[in-house]
């Protein structure tokens, strides 16, 4: 059985590796990013209707990512069985937009986050690559603040709204050292919205 270790015990083995940031890193800055808080807020703001609330209740969770994954899996099952697209896809889109909109509405201010930003960028600079799975601006703010001390250390890979499939090229830092940032959900959301606009939805 795998053994879970404290990061400080093993960190020297992973110098300049890849850091994957999930929702816990945002919660460490502010509790407003906890899934239970986000879920309650999404329901109270009307971003999640009663029918989709029942999906969360069925799984006994307030975890948006788990529900999104299950809906995505249901979509794949439907595709394999030849079931016409419909309510599952609508629910997936609703949950995803609810998460994005709720994070936007409850997001901490820069002033509230600022006491944490310096320690965040000092930690991130120990890695070649940082991949953020979050929908908030904490990592982006930390990278921007770092310029005062580090200059252009972090490369965020935003590329004038152009999709780049050559990730090897994107990983090249601006300088001999540095850290490459990838904001996975932000990029995915941008292109999904762009595709929806193109379809007139």
PDB file of C-alpha atoms in Angstrom:
ATOM      1  CA  UNK A   1       0.000   0.000   0.000  1.00  0.00           C
ATOM      2  CA  UNK A   2       1.391   3.456  -0.889  1.00  0.00           C
ATOM      3  CA  UNK A   3       2.712   5.485   2.009  1.00  0.00           C
ATOM      4  CA  UNK A   4       1.763   9.160   2.308  1.00  0.00           C
ATOM      5  CA  UNK A   5       4.695  11.286   3.408  1.00  0.00           C
ATOM      6  CA  UNK A   6       5.081  14.864   4.506  1.00  0.00           C
ATOM      7  CA  UNK A   7       6.300  17.054   1.644  1.00  0.00           C
ATOM      8  CA  UNK A   8       9.253  18.330   3.699  1.00  0.00           C
ATOM      9  CA  UNK A   9      10.541  14.753   3.972  1.00  0.00           C
ATOM     10  CA  UNK A  10      10.772  14.236   0.201  1.00  0.00           C
ATOM     11  CA  UNK A  11      10.977  17.731  -1.327  1.00  0.00           C
ATOM     12  CA  UNK A  12      14.724  17.456  -2.054  1.00  0.00           C
ATOM     13  CA  UNK A  13      13.985  14.626  -4.541  1.00  0.00           C
ATOM     14  CA  UNK A  14      11.690  16.797  -6.656  1.00  0.00           C
ATOM     15  CA  UNK A  15      13.662  19.975  -7.171  1.00  0.00           C
ATOM     16  CA  UNK A  16      12.744  21.579 -10.512  1.00  0.00           C
ATOM     17  CA  UNK A  17       9.994  19.040 -11.091  1.00  0.00           C
ATOM     18  CA  UNK A  18       6.313  19.687 -11.823  1.00  0.00           C
ATOM     19  CA  UNK A  19       3.840  21.058  -9.289  1.00  0.00           C
ATOM     20  CA  UNK A  20       0.130  20.282  -9.737  1.00  0.00           C
ATOM     21  CA  UNK A  21      -2.145  22.656  -7.824  1.00  0.00           C
ATOM     22  CA  UNK A  22      -5.697  21.696  -6.915  1.00  0.00           C
ATOM     23  CA  UNK A  23      -8.437  23.383  -4.939  1.00  0.00           C
ATOM     24  CA  UNK A  24      -6.648  22.807  -1.637  1.00  0.00           C
ATOM     25  CA  UNK A  25      -4.042  25.402  -2.563  1.00  0.00           C
ATOM     26  CA  UNK A  26      -6.775  28.016  -2.992  1.00  0.00           C
ATOM     27  CA  UNK A  27      -8.493  26.983   0.247  1.00  0.00           C
ATOM     28  CA  UNK A  28      -5.182  27.564   2.032  1.00  0.00           C
ATOM     29  CA  UNK A  29      -5.508  31.227   1.021  1.00  0.00           C
ATOM     30  CA  UNK A  30      -9.220  31.607   1.816  1.00  0.00           C
ATOM     31  CA  UNK A  31     -12.040  29.289   2.931  1.00  0.00           C
ATOM     32  CA  UNK A  32     -14.396  30.863   0.389  1.00  0.00           C
ATOM     33  CA  UNK A  33     -12.978  28.383  -2.134  1.00  0.00           C
ATOM     34  CA  UNK A  34     -14.134  25.317  -0.181  1.00  0.00           C
ATOM     35  CA  UNK A  35     -16.463  23.182  -2.293  1.00  0.00           C
ATOM     36  CA  UNK A  36     -19.212  23.121   0.345  1.00  0.00           C
ATOM     37  CA  UNK A  37     -19.155  26.933   0.524  1.00  0.00           C
ATOM     38  CA  UNK A  38     -19.112  27.229  -3.264  1.00  0.00           C
ATOM     39  CA  UNK A  39     -21.971  24.748  -3.614  1.00  0.00           C
ATOM     40  CA  UNK A  40     -24.165  26.570  -1.093  1.00  0.00           C
ATOM     41  CA  UNK A  41     -23.435  29.881  -2.788  1.00  0.00           C
ATOM     42  CA  UNK A  42     -24.116  28.453  -6.270  1.00  0.00           C
ATOM     43  CA  UNK A  43     -27.494  27.158  -5.105  1.00  0.00           C
ATOM     44  CA  UNK A  44     -28.438  30.401  -3.354  1.00  0.00           C
ATOM     45  CA  UNK A  45     -27.483  32.441  -6.429  1.00  0.00           C
ATOM     46  CA  UNK A  46     -29.564  30.181  -8.679  1.00  0.00           C
ATOM     47  CA  UNK A  47     -26.624  28.918 -10.729  1.00  0.00           C
ATOM     48  CA  UNK A  48     -27.616  25.324  -9.947  1.00  0.00           C
ATOM     49  CA  UNK A  49     -31.227  24.283 -10.399  1.00  0.00           C
ATOM     50  CA  UNK A  50     -33.047  21.725  -8.252  1.00  0.00           C
ATOM     51  CA  UNK A  51     -32.604  18.933 -10.791  1.00  0.00           C
ATOM     52  CA  UNK A  52     -28.821  19.330 -10.889  1.00  0.00           C
ATOM     53  CA  UNK A  53     -28.739  19.697  -7.101  1.00  0.00           C
ATOM     54  CA  UNK A  54     -30.173  16.176  -7.031  1.00  0.00           C
ATOM     55  CA  UNK A  55     -27.095  14.937  -8.928  1.00  0.00           C
ATOM     56  CA  UNK A  56     -24.874  16.292  -6.136  1.00  0.00           C
ATOM     57  CA  UNK A  57     -27.189  14.746  -3.538  1.00  0.00           C
ATOM     58  CA  UNK A  58     -27.145  11.394  -5.336  1.00  0.00           C
ATOM     59  CA  UNK A  59     -23.369  11.226  -4.934  1.00  0.00           C
ATOM     60  CA  UNK A  60     -23.510  12.743  -1.435  1.00  0.00           C
ATOM     61  CA  UNK A  61     -20.942  15.426  -2.265  1.00  0.00           C
ATOM     62  CA  UNK A  62     -20.538  19.154  -2.827  1.00  0.00           C
ATOM     63  CA  UNK A  63     -17.408  18.522  -4.937  1.00  0.00           C
ATOM     64  CA  UNK A  64     -17.913  20.167  -8.332  1.00  0.00           C
ATOM     65  CA  UNK A  65     -14.976  18.363  -9.909  1.00  0.00           C
ATOM     66  CA  UNK A  66     -16.287  14.928  -8.916  1.00  0.00           C
ATOM     67  CA  UNK A  67     -19.745  15.714 -10.304  1.00  0.00           C
ATOM     68  CA  UNK A  68     -18.231  17.092 -13.511  1.00  0.00           C
ATOM     69  CA  UNK A  69     -16.151  13.928 -13.904  1.00  0.00           C
ATOM     70  CA  UNK A  70     -19.188  11.687 -13.349  1.00  0.00           C
ATOM     71  CA  UNK A  71     -21.241  13.681 -15.861  1.00  0.00           C
ATOM     72  CA  UNK A  72     -18.400  13.454 -18.366  1.00  0.00           C
ATOM     73  CA  UNK A  73     -18.287   9.686 -17.820  1.00  0.00           C
ATOM     74  CA  UNK A  74     -22.057   9.487 -18.307  1.00  0.00           C
ATOM     75  CA  UNK A  75     -21.659  11.424 -21.557  1.00  0.00           C
ATOM     76  CA  UNK A  76     -19.059   8.897 -22.754  1.00  0.00           C
ATOM     77  CA  UNK A  77     -21.337   5.977 -21.847  1.00  0.00           C
ATOM     78  CA  UNK A  78     -24.196   7.610 -23.758  1.00  0.00           C
ATOM     79  CA  UNK A  79     -21.952   8.097 -26.779  1.00  0.00           C
ATOM     80  CA  UNK A  80     -20.896   4.437 -26.676  1.00  0.00           C
ATOM     81  CA  UNK A  81     -24.547   3.339 -26.482  1.00  0.00           C
ATOM     82  CA  UNK A  82     -25.656   5.730 -29.207  1.00  0.00           C
ATOM     83  CA  UNK A  83     -27.835   7.809 -26.861  1.00  0.00           C
ATOM     84  CA  UNK A  84     -28.596  11.229 -28.329  1.00  0.00           C
ATOM     85  CA  UNK A  85     -26.915  14.171 -26.563  1.00  0.00           C
ATOM     86  CA  UNK A  86     -29.237  15.987 -24.182  1.00  0.00           C
ATOM     87  CA  UNK A  87     -29.712  16.429 -20.466  1.00  0.00           C
ATOM     88  CA  UNK A  88     -26.366  15.017 -19.355  1.00  0.00           C
ATOM     89  CA  UNK A  89     -24.494  17.484 -21.570  1.00  0.00           C
ATOM     90  CA  UNK A  90     -26.732  20.321 -20.373  1.00  0.00           C
ATOM     91  CA  UNK A  91     -26.075  19.384 -16.743  1.00  0.00           C
ATOM     92  CA  UNK A  92     -22.312  19.252 -17.377  1.00  0.00           C
ATOM     93  CA  UNK A  93     -22.355  22.708 -18.932  1.00  0.00           C
ATOM     94  CA  UNK A  94     -24.506  24.093 -16.116  1.00  0.00           C
ATOM     95  CA  UNK A  95     -22.269  22.698 -13.348  1.00  0.00           C
ATOM     96  CA  UNK A  96     -19.118  23.974 -15.039  1.00  0.00           C
ATOM     97  CA  UNK A  97     -20.548  27.459 -15.544  1.00  0.00           C
ATOM     98  CA  UNK A  98     -21.921  27.454 -12.003  1.00  0.00           C
ATOM     99  CA  UNK A  99     -18.460  26.734 -10.630  1.00  0.00           C
ATOM    100  CA  UNK A 100     -16.827  29.452 -12.738  1.00  0.00           C
ATOM    101  CA  UNK A 101     -19.494  32.050 -11.947  1.00  0.00           C
ATOM    102  CA  UNK A 102     -19.550  31.245  -8.238  1.00  0.00           C
ATOM    103  CA  UNK A 103     -15.758  31.452  -7.927  1.00  0.00           C
ATOM    104  CA  UNK A 104     -15.968  34.822  -9.680  1.00  0.00           C
ATOM    105  CA  UNK A 105     -18.688  36.062  -7.309  1.00  0.00           C
ATOM    106  CA  UNK A 106     -17.026  34.955  -4.041  1.00  0.00           C
ATOM    107  CA  UNK A 107     -13.418  35.568  -5.115  1.00  0.00           C
ATOM    108  CA  UNK A 108     -11.201  37.194  -2.513  1.00  0.00           C
ATOM    109  CA  UNK A 109      -9.890  40.653  -3.276  1.00  0.00           C
ATOM    110  CA  UNK A 110      -6.259  41.184  -4.180  1.00  0.00           C
ATOM    111  CA  UNK A 111      -5.790  42.917  -0.824  1.00  0.00           C
ATOM    112  CA  UNK A 112      -7.126  39.871   1.051  1.00  0.00           C
ATOM    113  CA  UNK A 113      -4.869  37.498  -0.900  1.00  0.00           C
ATOM    114  CA  UNK A 114      -1.753  39.685  -0.904  1.00  0.00           C
ATOM    115  CA  UNK A 115      -0.296  38.478   2.451  1.00  0.00           C
ATOM    116  CA  UNK A 116       0.072  35.012   0.860  1.00  0.00           C
ATOM    117  CA  UNK A 117       1.316  35.887  -2.615  1.00  0.00           C
ATOM    118  CA  UNK A 118       5.021  36.324  -1.915  1.00  0.00           C
ATOM    119  CA  UNK A 119       5.352  32.956  -0.173  1.00  0.00           C
ATOM    120  CA  UNK A 120       3.357  31.357  -3.022  1.00  0.00           C
ATOM    121  CA  UNK A 121       5.666  32.575  -5.777  1.00  0.00           C
ATOM    122  CA  UNK A 122       8.767  31.732  -3.727  1.00  0.00           C
ATOM    123  CA  UNK A 123       7.443  28.185  -3.443  1.00  0.00           C
ATOM    124  CA  UNK A 124       6.435  27.886  -7.101  1.00  0.00           C
ATOM    125  CA  UNK A 125       9.798  29.102  -8.388  1.00  0.00           C
ATOM    126  CA  UNK A 126      11.357  25.837  -7.182  1.00  0.00           C
ATOM    127  CA  UNK A 127       9.610  23.992 -10.028  1.00  0.00           C
ATOM    128  CA  UNK A 128      10.156  23.926 -13.781  1.00  0.00           C
ATOM    129  CA  UNK A 129       6.425  23.640 -14.405  1.00  0.00           C
ATOM    130  CA  UNK A 130       3.354  24.584 -12.391  1.00  0.00           C
ATOM    131  CA  UNK A 131      -0.065  23.343 -13.524  1.00  0.00           C
ATOM    132  CA  UNK A 132      -3.043  25.011 -11.875  1.00  0.00           C
ATOM    133  CA  UNK A 133      -6.390  23.210 -11.964  1.00  0.00           C
ATOM    134  CA  UNK A 134      -8.112  26.105 -10.210  1.00  0.00           C
ATOM    135  CA  UNK A 135     -10.509  28.720 -11.531  1.00  0.00           C
ATOM    136  CA  UNK A 136      -9.298  31.580  -9.337  1.00  0.00           C
ATOM    137  CA  UNK A 137      -6.566  34.198  -9.783  1.00  0.00           C
ATOM    138  CA  UNK A 138      -4.295  33.354  -6.841  1.00  0.00           C
ATOM    139  CA  UNK A 139      -1.467  31.757  -8.856  1.00  0.00           C
ATOM    140  CA  UNK A 140      -1.694  34.427 -11.547  1.00  0.00           C
ATOM    141  CA  UNK A 141      -1.533  37.234  -8.965  1.00  0.00           C
ATOM    142  CA  UNK A 142       1.457  35.598  -7.268  1.00  0.00           C
ATOM    143  CA  UNK A 143       3.313  35.296 -10.578  1.00  0.00           C
ATOM    144  CA  UNK A 144       2.622  38.929 -11.437  1.00  0.00           C
ATOM    145  CA  UNK A 145       3.799  40.135  -8.020  1.00  0.00           C
ATOM    146  CA  UNK A 146       7.041  38.163  -8.409  1.00  0.00           C
ATOM    147  CA  UNK A 147       8.178  40.499 -11.199  1.00  0.00           C
ATOM    148  CA  UNK A 148       9.091  43.153  -8.651  1.00  0.00           C
ATOM    149  CA  UNK A 149      11.715  40.814  -7.178  1.00  0.00           C
ATOM    150  CA  UNK A 150      12.471  38.234  -9.881  1.00  0.00           C
ATOM    151  CA  UNK A 151      11.802  40.003 -13.151  1.00  0.00           C
ATOM    152  CA  UNK A 152      10.246  37.714 -15.766  1.00  0.00           C
ATOM    153  CA  UNK A 153      10.632  34.377 -13.980  1.00  0.00           C
ATOM    154  CA  UNK A 154       7.161  32.931 -14.614  1.00  0.00           C
ATOM    155  CA  UNK A 155       5.937  32.281 -18.148  1.00  0.00           C
ATOM    156  CA  UNK A 156       2.159  31.952 -18.071  1.00  0.00           C
ATOM    157  CA  UNK A 157       1.659  30.639 -21.641  1.00  0.00           C
ATOM    158  CA  UNK A 158      -1.238  32.950 -22.435  1.00  0.00           C
ATOM    159  CA  UNK A 159      -0.683  33.430 -26.138  1.00  0.00           C
ATOM    160  CA  UNK A 160      -2.943  36.106 -27.656  1.00  0.00           C
ATOM    161  CA  UNK A 161      -6.000  33.816 -27.761  1.00  0.00           C
ATOM    162  CA  UNK A 162      -4.241  31.359 -30.042  1.00  0.00           C
ATOM    163  CA  UNK A 163      -4.285  27.642 -29.291  1.00  0.00           C
ATOM    164  CA  UNK A 164      -0.818  26.133 -29.324  1.00  0.00           C
ATOM    165  CA  UNK A 165      -0.461  22.365 -29.493  1.00  0.00           C
ATOM    166  CA  UNK A 166       3.360  22.497 -29.344  1.00  0.00           C
ATOM    167  CA  UNK A 167       3.692  22.255 -25.580  1.00  0.00           C
ATOM    168  CA  UNK A 168       7.438  21.584 -25.814  1.00  0.00           C
ATOM    169  CA  UNK A 169       7.863  25.043 -27.285  1.00  0.00           C
ATOM    170  CA  UNK A 170       5.625  26.602 -24.629  1.00  0.00           C
ATOM    171  CA  UNK A 171       7.750  25.033 -21.887  1.00  0.00           C
ATOM    172  CA  UNK A 172      10.823  26.968 -22.991  1.00  0.00           C
ATOM    173  CA  UNK A 173      11.365  29.692 -20.361  1.00  0.00           C
ATOM    174  CA  UNK A 174      11.979  33.327 -21.205  1.00  0.00           C
ATOM    175  CA  UNK A 175      15.424  32.997 -19.604  1.00  0.00           C
ATOM    176  CA  UNK A 176      17.970  30.324 -18.715  1.00  0.00           C
ATOM    177  CA  UNK A 177      15.956  29.449 -15.610  1.00  0.00           C
ATOM    178  CA  UNK A 178      12.344  30.057 -14.729  1.00  0.00           C
ATOM    179  CA  UNK A 179       8.977  28.392 -14.277  1.00  0.00           C
ATOM    180  CA  UNK A 180       6.314  27.678 -16.881  1.00  0.00           C
ATOM    181  CA  UNK A 181       2.691  28.092 -15.740  1.00  0.00           C
ATOM    182  CA  UNK A 182      -0.293  26.294 -17.246  1.00  0.00           C
ATOM    183  CA  UNK A 183      -3.845  27.316 -16.290  1.00  0.00           C
ATOM    184  CA  UNK A 184      -5.693  24.271 -17.590  1.00  0.00           C
ATOM    185  CA  UNK A 185      -9.294  25.139 -16.767  1.00  0.00           C
ATOM    186  CA  UNK A 186      -8.971  28.766 -17.819  1.00  0.00           C
ATOM    187  CA  UNK A 187      -7.701  27.762 -21.243  1.00  0.00           C
ATOM    188  CA  UNK A 188     -10.285  24.996 -21.641  1.00  0.00           C
ATOM    189  CA  UNK A 189     -13.095  27.312 -20.582  1.00  0.00           C
ATOM    190  CA  UNK A 190     -11.934  30.014 -23.006  1.00  0.00           C
ATOM    191  CA  UNK A 191     -11.987  27.683 -26.002  1.00  0.00           C
ATOM    192  CA  UNK A 192     -15.311  26.100 -24.982  1.00  0.00           C
ATOM    193  CA  UNK A 193     -16.872  29.550 -24.767  1.00  0.00           C
ATOM    194  CA  UNK A 194     -15.345  30.534 -28.077  1.00  0.00           C
ATOM    195  CA  UNK A 195     -16.764  27.396 -29.692  1.00  0.00           C
ATOM    196  CA  UNK A 196     -20.204  28.059 -28.167  1.00  0.00           C
ATOM    197  CA  UNK A 197     -20.196  31.605 -29.553  1.00  0.00           C
ATOM    198  CA  UNK A 198     -19.221  30.273 -32.967  1.00  0.00           C
ATOM    199  CA  UNK A 199     -22.187  27.868 -32.839  1.00  0.00           C
ATOM    200  CA  UNK A 200     -24.459  30.728 -31.773  1.00  0.00           C
ATOM    201  CA  UNK A 201     -25.265  29.210 -28.361  1.00  0.00           C
TER     202      UNK A 201
END
